[in-house]
Short mmCIF file of C-alpha atoms in Angstrom, two decimals:
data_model
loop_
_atom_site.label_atom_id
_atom_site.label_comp_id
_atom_site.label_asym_id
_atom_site.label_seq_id
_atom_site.Cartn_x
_atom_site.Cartn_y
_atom_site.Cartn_z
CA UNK N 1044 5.97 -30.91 3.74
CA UNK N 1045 5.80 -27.27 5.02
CA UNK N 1046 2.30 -25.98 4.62
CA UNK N 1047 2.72 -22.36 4.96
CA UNK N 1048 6.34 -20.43 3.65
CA UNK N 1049 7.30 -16.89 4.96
CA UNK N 1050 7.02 -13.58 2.22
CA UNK N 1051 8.11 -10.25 3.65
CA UNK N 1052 8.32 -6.72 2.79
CA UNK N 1053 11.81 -5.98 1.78
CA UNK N 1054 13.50 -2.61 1.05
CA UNK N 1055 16.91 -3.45 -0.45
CA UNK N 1056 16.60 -5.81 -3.34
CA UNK N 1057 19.32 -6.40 -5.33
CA UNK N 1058 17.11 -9.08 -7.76
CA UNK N 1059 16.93 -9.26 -11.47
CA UNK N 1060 13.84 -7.65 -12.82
CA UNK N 1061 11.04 -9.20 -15.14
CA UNK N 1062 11.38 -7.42 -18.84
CA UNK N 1063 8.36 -6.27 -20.26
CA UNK N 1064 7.18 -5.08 -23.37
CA UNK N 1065 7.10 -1.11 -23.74
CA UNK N 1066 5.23 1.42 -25.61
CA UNK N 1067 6.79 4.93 -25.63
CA UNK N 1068 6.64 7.13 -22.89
CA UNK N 1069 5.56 9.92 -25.67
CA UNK N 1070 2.63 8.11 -26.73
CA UNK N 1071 -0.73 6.38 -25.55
CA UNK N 1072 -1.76 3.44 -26.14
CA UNK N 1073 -5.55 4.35 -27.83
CA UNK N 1074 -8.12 2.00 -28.29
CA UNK N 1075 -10.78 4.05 -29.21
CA UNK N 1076 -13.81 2.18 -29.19
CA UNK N 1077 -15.77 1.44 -25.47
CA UNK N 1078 -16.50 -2.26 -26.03
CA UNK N 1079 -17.32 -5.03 -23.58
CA UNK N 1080 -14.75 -7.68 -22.51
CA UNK N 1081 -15.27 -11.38 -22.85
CA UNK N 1082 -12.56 -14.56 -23.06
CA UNK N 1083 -12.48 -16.44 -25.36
CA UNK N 1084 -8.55 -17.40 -24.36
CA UNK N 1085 -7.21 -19.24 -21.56
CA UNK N 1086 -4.69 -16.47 -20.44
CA UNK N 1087 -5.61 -15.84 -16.25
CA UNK N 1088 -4.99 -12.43 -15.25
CA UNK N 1089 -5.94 -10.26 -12.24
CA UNK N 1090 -6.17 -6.39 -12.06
CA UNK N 1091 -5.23 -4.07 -9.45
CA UNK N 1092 -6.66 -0.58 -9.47
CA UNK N 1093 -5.55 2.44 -7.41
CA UNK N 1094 -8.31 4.53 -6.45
CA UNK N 1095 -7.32 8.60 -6.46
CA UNK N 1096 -6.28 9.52 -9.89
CA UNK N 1097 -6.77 6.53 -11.50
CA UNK N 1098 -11.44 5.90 -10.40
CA UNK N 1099 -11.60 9.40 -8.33
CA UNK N 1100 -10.63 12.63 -7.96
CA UNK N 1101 -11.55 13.35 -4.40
CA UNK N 1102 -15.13 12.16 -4.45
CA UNK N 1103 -15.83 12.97 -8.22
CA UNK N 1104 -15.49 9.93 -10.10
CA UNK N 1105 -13.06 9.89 -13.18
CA UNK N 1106 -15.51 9.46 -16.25
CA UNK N 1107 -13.32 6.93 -18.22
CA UNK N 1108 -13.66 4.99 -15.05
CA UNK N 1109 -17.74 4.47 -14.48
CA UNK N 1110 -17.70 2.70 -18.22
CA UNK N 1111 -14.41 0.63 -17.87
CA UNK N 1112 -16.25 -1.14 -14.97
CA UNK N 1113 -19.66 -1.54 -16.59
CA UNK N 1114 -17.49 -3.65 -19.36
CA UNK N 1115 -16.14 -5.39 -16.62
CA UNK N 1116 -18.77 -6.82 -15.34
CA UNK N 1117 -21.13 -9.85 -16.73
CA UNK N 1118 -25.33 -8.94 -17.31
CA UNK N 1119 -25.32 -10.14 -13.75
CA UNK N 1120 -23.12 -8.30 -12.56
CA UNK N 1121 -19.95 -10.79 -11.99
CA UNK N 1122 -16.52 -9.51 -12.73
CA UNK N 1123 -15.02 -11.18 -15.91
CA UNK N 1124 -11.40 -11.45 -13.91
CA UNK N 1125 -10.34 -10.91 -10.62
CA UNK N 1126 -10.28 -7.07 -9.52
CA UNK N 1127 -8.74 -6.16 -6.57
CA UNK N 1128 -8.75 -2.54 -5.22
CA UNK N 1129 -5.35 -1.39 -3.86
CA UNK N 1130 -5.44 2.12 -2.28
CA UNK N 1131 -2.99 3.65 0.60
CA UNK N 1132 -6.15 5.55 1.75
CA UNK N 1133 -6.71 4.17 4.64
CA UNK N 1134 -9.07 6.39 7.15
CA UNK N 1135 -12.30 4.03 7.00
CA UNK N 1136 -12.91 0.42 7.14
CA UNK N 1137 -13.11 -1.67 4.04
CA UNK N 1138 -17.04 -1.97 4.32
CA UNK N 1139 -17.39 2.06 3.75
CA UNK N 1140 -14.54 2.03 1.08
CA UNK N 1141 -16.43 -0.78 -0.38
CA UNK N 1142 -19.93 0.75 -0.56
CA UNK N 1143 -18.24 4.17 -1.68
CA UNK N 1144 -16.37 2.73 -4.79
CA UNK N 1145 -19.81 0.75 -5.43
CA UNK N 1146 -21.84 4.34 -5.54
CA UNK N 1147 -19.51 6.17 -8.04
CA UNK N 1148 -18.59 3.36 -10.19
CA UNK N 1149 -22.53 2.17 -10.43
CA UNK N 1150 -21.10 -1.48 -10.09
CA UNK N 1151 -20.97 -4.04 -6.97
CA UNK N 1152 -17.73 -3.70 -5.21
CA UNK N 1153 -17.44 -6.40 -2.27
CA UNK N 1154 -15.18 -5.43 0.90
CA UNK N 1155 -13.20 -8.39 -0.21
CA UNK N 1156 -12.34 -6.59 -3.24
CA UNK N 1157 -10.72 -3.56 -0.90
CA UNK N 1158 -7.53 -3.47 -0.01
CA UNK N 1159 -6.19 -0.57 2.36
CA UNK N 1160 -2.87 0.65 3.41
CA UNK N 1161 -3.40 -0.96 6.93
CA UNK N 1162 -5.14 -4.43 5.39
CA UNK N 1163 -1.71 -6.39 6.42
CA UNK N 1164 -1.64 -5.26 9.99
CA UNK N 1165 -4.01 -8.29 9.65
CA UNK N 1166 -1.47 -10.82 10.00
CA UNK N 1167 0.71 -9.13 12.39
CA UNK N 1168 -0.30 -11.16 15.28
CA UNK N 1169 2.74 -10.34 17.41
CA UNK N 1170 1.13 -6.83 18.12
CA UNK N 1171 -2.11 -7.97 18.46
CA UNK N 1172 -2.02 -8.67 22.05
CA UNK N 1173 0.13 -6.15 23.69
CA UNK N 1174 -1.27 -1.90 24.06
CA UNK N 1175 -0.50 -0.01 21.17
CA UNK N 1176 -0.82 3.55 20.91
CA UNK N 1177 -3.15 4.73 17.12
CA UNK N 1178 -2.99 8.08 15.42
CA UNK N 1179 -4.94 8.79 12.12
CA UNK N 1180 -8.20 10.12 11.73
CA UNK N 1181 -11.83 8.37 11.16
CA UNK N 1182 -12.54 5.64 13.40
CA UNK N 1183 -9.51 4.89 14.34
CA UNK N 1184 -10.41 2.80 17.43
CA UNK N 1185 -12.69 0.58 15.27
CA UNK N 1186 -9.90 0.12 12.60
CA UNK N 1187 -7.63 -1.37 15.39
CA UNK N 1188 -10.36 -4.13 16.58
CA UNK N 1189 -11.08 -4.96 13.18
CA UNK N 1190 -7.79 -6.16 11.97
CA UNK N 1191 -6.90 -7.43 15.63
CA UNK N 1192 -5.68 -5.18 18.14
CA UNK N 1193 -6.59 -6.07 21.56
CA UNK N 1194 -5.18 -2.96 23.82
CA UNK N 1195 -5.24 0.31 21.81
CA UNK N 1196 -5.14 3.65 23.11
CA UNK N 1197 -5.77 6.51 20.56
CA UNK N 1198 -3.96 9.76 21.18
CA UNK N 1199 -7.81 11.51 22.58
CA UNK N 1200 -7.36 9.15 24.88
CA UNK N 1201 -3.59 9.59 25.52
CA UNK N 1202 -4.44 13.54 25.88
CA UNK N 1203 -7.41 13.21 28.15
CA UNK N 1204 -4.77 10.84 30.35
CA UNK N 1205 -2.22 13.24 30.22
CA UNK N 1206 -4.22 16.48 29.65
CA UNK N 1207 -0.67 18.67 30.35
CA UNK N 1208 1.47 17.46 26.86
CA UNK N 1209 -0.79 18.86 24.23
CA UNK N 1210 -0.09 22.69 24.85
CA UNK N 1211 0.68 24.06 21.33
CA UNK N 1212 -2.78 25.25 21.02
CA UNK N 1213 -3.46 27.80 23.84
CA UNK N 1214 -7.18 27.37 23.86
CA UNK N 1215 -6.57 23.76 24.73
CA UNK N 1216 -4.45 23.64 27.08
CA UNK N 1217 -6.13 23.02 30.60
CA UNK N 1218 -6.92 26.25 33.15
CA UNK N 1219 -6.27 24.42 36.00
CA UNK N 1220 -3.99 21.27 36.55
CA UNK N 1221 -5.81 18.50 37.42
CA UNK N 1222 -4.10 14.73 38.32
CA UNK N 1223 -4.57 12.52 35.86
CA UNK N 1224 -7.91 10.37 36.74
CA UNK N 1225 -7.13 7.51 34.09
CA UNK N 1226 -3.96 5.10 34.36
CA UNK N 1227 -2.95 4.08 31.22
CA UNK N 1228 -0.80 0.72 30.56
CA UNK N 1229 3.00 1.58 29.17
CA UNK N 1230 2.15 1.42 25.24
CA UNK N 1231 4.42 -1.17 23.91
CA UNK N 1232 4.07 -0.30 20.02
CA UNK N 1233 3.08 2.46 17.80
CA UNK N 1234 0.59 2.64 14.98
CA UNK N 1235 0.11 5.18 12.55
CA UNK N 1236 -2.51 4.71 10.05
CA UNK N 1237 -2.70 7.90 8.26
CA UNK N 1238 -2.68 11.89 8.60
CA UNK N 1239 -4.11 12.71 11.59
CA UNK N 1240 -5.84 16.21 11.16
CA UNK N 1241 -4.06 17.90 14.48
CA UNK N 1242 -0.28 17.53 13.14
CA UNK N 1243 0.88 19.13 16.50
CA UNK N 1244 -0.97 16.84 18.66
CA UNK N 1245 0.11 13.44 17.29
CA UNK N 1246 3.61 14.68 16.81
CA UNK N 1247 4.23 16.19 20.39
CA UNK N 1248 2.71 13.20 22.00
CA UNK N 1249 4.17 10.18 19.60
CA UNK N 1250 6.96 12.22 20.38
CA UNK N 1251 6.46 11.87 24.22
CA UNK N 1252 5.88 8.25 23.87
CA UNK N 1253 9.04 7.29 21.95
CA UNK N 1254 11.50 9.42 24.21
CA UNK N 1255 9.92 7.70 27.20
CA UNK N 1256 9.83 3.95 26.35
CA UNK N 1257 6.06 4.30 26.41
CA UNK N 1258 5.22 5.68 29.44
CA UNK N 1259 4.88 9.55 28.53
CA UNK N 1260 3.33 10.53 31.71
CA UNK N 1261 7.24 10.22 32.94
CA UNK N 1262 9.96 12.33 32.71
CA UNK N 1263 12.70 11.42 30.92
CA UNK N 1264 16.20 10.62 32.24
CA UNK N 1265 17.56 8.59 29.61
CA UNK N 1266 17.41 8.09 25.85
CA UNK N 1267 15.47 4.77 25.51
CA UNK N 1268 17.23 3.30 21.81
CA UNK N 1269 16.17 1.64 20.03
CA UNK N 1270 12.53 2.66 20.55
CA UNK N 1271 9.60 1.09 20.58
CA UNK N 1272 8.52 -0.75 17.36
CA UNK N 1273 6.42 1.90 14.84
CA UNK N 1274 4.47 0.45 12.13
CA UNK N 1275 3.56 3.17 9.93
CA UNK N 1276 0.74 2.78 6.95
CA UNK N 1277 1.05 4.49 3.47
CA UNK N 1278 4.30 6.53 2.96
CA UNK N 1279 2.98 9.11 -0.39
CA UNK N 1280 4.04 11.91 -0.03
CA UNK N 1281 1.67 13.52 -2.58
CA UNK N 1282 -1.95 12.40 -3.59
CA UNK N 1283 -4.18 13.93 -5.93
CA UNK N 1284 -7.89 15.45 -4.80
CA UNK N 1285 -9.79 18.04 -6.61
CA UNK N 1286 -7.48 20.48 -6.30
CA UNK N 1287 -5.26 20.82 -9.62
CA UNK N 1288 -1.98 20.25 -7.70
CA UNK N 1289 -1.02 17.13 -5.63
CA UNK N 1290 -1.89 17.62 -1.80
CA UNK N 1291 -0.05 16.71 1.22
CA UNK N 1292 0.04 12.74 2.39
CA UNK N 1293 0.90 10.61 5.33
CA UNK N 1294 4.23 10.80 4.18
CA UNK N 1295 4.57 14.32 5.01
CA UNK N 1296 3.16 13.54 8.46
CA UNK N 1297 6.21 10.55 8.62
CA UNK N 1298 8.59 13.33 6.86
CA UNK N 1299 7.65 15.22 10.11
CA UNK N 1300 7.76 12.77 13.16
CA UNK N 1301 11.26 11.64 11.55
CA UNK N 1302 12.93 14.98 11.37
CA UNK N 1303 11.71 15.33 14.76
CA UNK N 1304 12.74 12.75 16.39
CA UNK N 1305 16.16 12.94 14.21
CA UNK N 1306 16.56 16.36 15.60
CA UNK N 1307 15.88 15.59 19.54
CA UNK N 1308 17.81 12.53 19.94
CA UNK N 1309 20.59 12.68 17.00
CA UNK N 1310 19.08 9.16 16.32
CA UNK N 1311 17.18 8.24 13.32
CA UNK N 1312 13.44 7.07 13.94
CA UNK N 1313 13.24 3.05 13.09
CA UNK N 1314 10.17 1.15 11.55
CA UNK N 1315 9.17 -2.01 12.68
CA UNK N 1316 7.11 -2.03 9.52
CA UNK N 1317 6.19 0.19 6.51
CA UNK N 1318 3.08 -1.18 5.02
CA UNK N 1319 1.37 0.38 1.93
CA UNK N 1320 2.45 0.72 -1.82
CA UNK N 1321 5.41 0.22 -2.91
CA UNK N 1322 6.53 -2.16 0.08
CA UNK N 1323 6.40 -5.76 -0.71
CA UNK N 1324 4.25 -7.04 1.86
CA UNK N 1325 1.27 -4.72 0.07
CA UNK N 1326 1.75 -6.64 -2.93
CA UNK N 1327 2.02 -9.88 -1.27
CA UNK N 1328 -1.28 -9.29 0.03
CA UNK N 1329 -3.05 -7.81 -3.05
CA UNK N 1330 -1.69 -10.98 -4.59
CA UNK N 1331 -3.82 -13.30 -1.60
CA UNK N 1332 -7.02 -11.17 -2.55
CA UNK N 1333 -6.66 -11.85 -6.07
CA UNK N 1334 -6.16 -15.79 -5.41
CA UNK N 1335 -8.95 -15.53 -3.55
CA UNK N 1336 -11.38 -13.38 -6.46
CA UNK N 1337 -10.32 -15.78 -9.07
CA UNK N 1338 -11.44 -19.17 -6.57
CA UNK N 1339 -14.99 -17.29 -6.51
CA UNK N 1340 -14.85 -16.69 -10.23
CA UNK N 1341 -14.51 -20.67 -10.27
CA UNK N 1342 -10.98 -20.67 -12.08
CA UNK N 1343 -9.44 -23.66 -11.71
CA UNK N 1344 -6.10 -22.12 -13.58
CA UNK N 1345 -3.66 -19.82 -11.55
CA UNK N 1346 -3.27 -16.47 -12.21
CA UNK N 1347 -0.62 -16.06 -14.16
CA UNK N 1348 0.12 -11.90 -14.39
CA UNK N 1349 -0.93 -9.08 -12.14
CA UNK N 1350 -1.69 -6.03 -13.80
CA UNK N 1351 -1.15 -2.61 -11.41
CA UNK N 1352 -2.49 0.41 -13.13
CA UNK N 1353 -1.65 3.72 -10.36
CA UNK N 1354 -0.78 7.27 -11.23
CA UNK N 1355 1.78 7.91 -8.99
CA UNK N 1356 5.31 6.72 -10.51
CA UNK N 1357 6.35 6.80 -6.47
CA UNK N 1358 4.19 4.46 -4.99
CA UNK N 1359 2.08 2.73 -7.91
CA UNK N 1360 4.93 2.01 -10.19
CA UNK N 1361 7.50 1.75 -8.24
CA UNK N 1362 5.74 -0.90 -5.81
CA UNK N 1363 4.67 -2.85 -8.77
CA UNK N 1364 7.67 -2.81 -10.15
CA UNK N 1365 9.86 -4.03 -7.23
CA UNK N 1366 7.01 -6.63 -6.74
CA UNK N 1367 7.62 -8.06 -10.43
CA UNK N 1368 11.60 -8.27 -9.32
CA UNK N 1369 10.44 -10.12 -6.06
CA UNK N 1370 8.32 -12.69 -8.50
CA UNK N 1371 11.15 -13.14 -10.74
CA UNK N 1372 13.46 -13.62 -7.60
CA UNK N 1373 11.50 -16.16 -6.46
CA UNK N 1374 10.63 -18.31 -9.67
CA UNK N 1375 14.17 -18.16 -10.14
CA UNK N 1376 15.43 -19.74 -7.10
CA UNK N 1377 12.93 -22.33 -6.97
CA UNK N 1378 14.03 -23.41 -10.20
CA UNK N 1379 17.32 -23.66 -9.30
CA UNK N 1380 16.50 -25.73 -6.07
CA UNK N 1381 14.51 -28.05 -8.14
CA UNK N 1382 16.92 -28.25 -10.42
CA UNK N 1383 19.48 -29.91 -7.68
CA UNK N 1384 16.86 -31.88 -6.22
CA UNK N 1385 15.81 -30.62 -3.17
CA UNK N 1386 12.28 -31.61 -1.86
CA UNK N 1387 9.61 -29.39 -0.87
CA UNK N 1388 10.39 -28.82 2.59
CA UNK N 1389 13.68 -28.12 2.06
CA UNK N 1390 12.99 -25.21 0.03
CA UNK N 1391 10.57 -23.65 1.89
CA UNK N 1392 12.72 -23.57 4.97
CA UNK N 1393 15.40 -21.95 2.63
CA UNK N 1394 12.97 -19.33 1.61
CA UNK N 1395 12.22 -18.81 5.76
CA UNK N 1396 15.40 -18.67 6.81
CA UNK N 1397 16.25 -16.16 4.23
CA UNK N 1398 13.33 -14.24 4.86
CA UNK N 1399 14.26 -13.78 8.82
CA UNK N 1400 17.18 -12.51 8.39
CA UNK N 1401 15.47 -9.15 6.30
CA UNK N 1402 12.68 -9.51 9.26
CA UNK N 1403 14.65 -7.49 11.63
CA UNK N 1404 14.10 -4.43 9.60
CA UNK N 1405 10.78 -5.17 8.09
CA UNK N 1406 8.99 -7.16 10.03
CA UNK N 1407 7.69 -10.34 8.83
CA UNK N 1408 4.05 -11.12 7.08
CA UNK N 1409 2.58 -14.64 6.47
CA UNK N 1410 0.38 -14.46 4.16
CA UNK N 1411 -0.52 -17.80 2.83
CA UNK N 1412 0.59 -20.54 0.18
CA UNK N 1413 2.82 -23.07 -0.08
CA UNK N 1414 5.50 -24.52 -2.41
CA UNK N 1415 3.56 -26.09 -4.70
CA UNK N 1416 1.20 -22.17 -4.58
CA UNK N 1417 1.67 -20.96 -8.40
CA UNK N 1418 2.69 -17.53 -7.89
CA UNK N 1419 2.34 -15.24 -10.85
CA UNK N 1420 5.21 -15.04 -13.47
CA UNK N 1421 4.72 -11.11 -13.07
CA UNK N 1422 3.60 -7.99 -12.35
CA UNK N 1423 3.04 -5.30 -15.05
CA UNK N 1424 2.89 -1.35 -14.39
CA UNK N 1425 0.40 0.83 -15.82
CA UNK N 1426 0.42 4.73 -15.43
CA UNK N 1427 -2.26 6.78 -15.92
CA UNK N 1428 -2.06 10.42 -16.68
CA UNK N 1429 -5.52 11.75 -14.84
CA UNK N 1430 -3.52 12.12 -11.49
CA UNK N 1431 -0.06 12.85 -10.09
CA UNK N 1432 1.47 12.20 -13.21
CA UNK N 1433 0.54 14.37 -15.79
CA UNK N 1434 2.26 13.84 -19.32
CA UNK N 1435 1.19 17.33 -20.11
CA UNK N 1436 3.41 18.91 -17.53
CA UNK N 1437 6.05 16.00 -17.57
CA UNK N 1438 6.25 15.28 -21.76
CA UNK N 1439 9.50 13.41 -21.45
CA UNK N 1440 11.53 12.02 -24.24
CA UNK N 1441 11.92 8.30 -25.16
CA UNK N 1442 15.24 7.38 -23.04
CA UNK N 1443 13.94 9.68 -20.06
CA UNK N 1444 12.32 7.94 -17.14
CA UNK N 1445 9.59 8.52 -15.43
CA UNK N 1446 10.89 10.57 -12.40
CA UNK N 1447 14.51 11.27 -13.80
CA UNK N 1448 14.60 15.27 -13.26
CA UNK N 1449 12.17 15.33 -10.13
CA UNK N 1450 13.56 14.68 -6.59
CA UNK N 1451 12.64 11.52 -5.03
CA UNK N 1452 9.17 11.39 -3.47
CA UNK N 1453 9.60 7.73 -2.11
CA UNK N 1454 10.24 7.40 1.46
CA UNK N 1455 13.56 7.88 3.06
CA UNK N 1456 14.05 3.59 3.76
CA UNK N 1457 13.66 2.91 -0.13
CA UNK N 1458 17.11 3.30 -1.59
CA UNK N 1459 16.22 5.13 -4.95
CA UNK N 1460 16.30 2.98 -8.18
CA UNK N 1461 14.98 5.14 -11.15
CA UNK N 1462 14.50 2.00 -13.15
CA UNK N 1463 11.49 0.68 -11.08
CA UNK N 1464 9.93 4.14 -11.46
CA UNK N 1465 9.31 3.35 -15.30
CA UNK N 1466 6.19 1.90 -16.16
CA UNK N 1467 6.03 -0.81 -19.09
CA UNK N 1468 3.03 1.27 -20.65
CA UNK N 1469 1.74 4.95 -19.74
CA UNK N 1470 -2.13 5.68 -21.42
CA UNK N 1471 -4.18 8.33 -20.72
CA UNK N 1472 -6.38 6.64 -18.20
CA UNK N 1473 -8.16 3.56 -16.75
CA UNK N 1474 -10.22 2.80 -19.59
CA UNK N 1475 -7.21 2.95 -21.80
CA UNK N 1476 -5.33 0.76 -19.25
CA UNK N 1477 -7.69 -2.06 -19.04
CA UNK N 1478 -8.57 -2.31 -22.63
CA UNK N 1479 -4.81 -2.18 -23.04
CA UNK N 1480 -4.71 -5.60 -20.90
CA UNK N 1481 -7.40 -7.28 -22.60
CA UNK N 1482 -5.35 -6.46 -26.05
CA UNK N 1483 -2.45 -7.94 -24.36
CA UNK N 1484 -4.07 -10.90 -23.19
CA UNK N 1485 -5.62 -11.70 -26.48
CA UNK N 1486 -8.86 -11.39 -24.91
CA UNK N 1487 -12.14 -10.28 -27.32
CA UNK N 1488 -13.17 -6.70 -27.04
CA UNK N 1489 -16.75 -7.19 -28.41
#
């Protein structure tokens, strides 16, 4: 019986989606009272929170959010359901994001709870062991060892190496040329984990590294294609601070390094991997966390719906809502091989040997399970309107969706569907949203 089955992040998904329940788009769903949460039904559920918009705005919390998650929590301090943190931040190490959310919310959030935009990386083992070049900003170089990276180079190190390819700013570049003193290994993969903050630096000498098949002390001579893999975490384009418009994300920064590379070699820049909300493999993951919270909790029952509540119709809704068609993908075809008989096994090499064939452009994640693991039946989308999407500024009418006169924000490898852009319930923020769930769940607000 095969222990372990493959689940991958796909882009192009041509599967059946889950129908939920809707409330307009024109109105909230207001429950007015604050009241504590308590079960006194056997529904399982998990909840997965974005952070900015929907707890923060920058580093001021969001006040609906500090007294959702005093409800949420037991006298002692135990969370009534599994709550899982999904962010595409992804500058610091789970630890610091951890003890941060724990400060502003005034509750105990465990690292175990955090999930960043680079948490998969985790279980991509084939780059673990060969030299990978890192840009992003933070501590980047601690980031890589932590999820598994043996040989990283970060691009201060790739400059120092090579002190002659980072000559956009004149009061860096060097007054006399010196040889190189360090030897760096060819890099065999890039990473990106977020913005970096010196735009021209990273993109010259990523740059550098792809046009020379990782050695970018050479010249080159020949167009090396494809390139060497690039795994790039969180694609938004636009993420909400203090300031009272959107500012610029990591997907800028990819919006950048692909027109540039686009506009060299005539080629367009491949990823190995896009990791972050909406891709699959996020989900997938967030999914393992919240198996994992509700085993602690001492629930014997699977969980049987994932509730995402985001703000950004691009990344929060639209990943949750491709994830519910992946769910309803795959309780469908198990169904139908059980239905003809086919044993355990048999099925879950099915499921791999139609996941390997997506692998080539998406790389592949293992994440845990088996067959007989009780997936959820689905995931439901929640948008708040306390950060990119503001219903004040985007009133829409009944039959509109979400993003229907804007231009796509999602990244340029996620053909467009407006449908998964519209969430099954908008409110007007997290407290809203989770006392929305309990309602649903037929849980007690007391």
């Amino acid at each position: 019986m095969a222990e372990c089955f493959l689940r991958l992040s796909m882009f192009k998904l041509g599967w059946r989606a889950l129908k939920c329940s809707k409330t307009s788009l024109n109105g909230s769903v207001r429950l007015v009272q604050s009241r504590r949460y308590s079960n006194h039904n056997p529904n399982f559920f998990g909840l997965l929170f974005d952070i900015d918009g929907v707890l923060v705005r920058g580093r001021t919390p969001i006040p609906a959010a500090k007294q959702c998650f005093r409800n949420l929590v037991d006298g002692n301090g135990k969370y009534r359901v599994p709550v899982v943190f999904v962010t595409n931040a992804g500058n610091c190490l789970r630890q610091t994001k951890a003890e941060q959310l724990s400060h502003l919310l005034e509750v105990e959030v465990s690292p175990d709870q955090v999930m960043l935009s680079h948490s998969p990386l985790r279980v991509f083992s084939q780059f673990h062991n060969v030299c990978v070049l890192v840009s992003g900003q933070g501590p980047v170089l601690e980031l890589a060892y932590n999820l598994g990276f043996q040989n990283v180079v970060t691009i201060d190190m790739l400059r120092e190496a090579y002190p002659l390819l980072d000559v956009v700013d004149h009061h860096r570049r060097p007054k006399y040329v010196v040889p190189s003193s360090k030897e760096l290994p060819p890099i065999e993969a890039v990473i990106l984990f977020g913005e970096p903050i010196r735009w021209e630096t990273n993109l010259q000498l990523i740059a550098d590294v792809l046009l020379t098949n990782g050695r970018p002390g050479n010249a080159v001579t020949s167009l090396h294609y494809p390139h060497i893999p690039v795994l790039a975490c969180n694609m938004d384009l636009l993420w909400m601070a203090e300031a009272k418009n959107p500012r610029f994300g990591h997907g800028m920064f990819l919006l950048c390094l692909e027109s540039l590379y686009k506009k060299i070699t005539g080629y367009d820049l491949q990823y190995e991997a896009l990791i972050g909300k909406p891709s699959l493999v996020t989900y997938n993951y967030a999914e393992l966390l919240v198996r994992q919270q509700a085993e602690n909790l001492g629930w014997k029952e699977p969980v049987q719906r994932l509730y995402a509540i985001g703000d950004n119709p691009m990344a929060d809704i639209y990943g949750a809502n491709l994830y519910n068609r992946y769910l309803q993908s795959t309780h469908d075809k198990r169904a139908k091989v059980q239905a003809q008989g086919s044993s355990a096994g048999q099925i879950a090499g099915d499921i791999q040997y139609e996941a390997a064939d997506d692998a080539k452009s998406s790389g592949k994640v293992m994440v845990g399970g088996s067959f007989e693991h009780c997936l959820p039946e689905g995931c439901i989308s929640i948008l708040v309107c306390t950060g990119v999407y503001n219903r004040d500024q985007q009133d829409l009418s009944p039959d509109q969706t979400v993003t229907e006169q804007r231009n796509f924000h999602g990244h340029r490898d996620f053909s467009f569907d407006p449908s998964l852009t519209q969430p099954s319930f908008v409110v007007q923020d997290v407290r809203e949203a989770v006392e929305l769930v309990f309602q649903q769940e037929g849980w007690a607000l007391e």
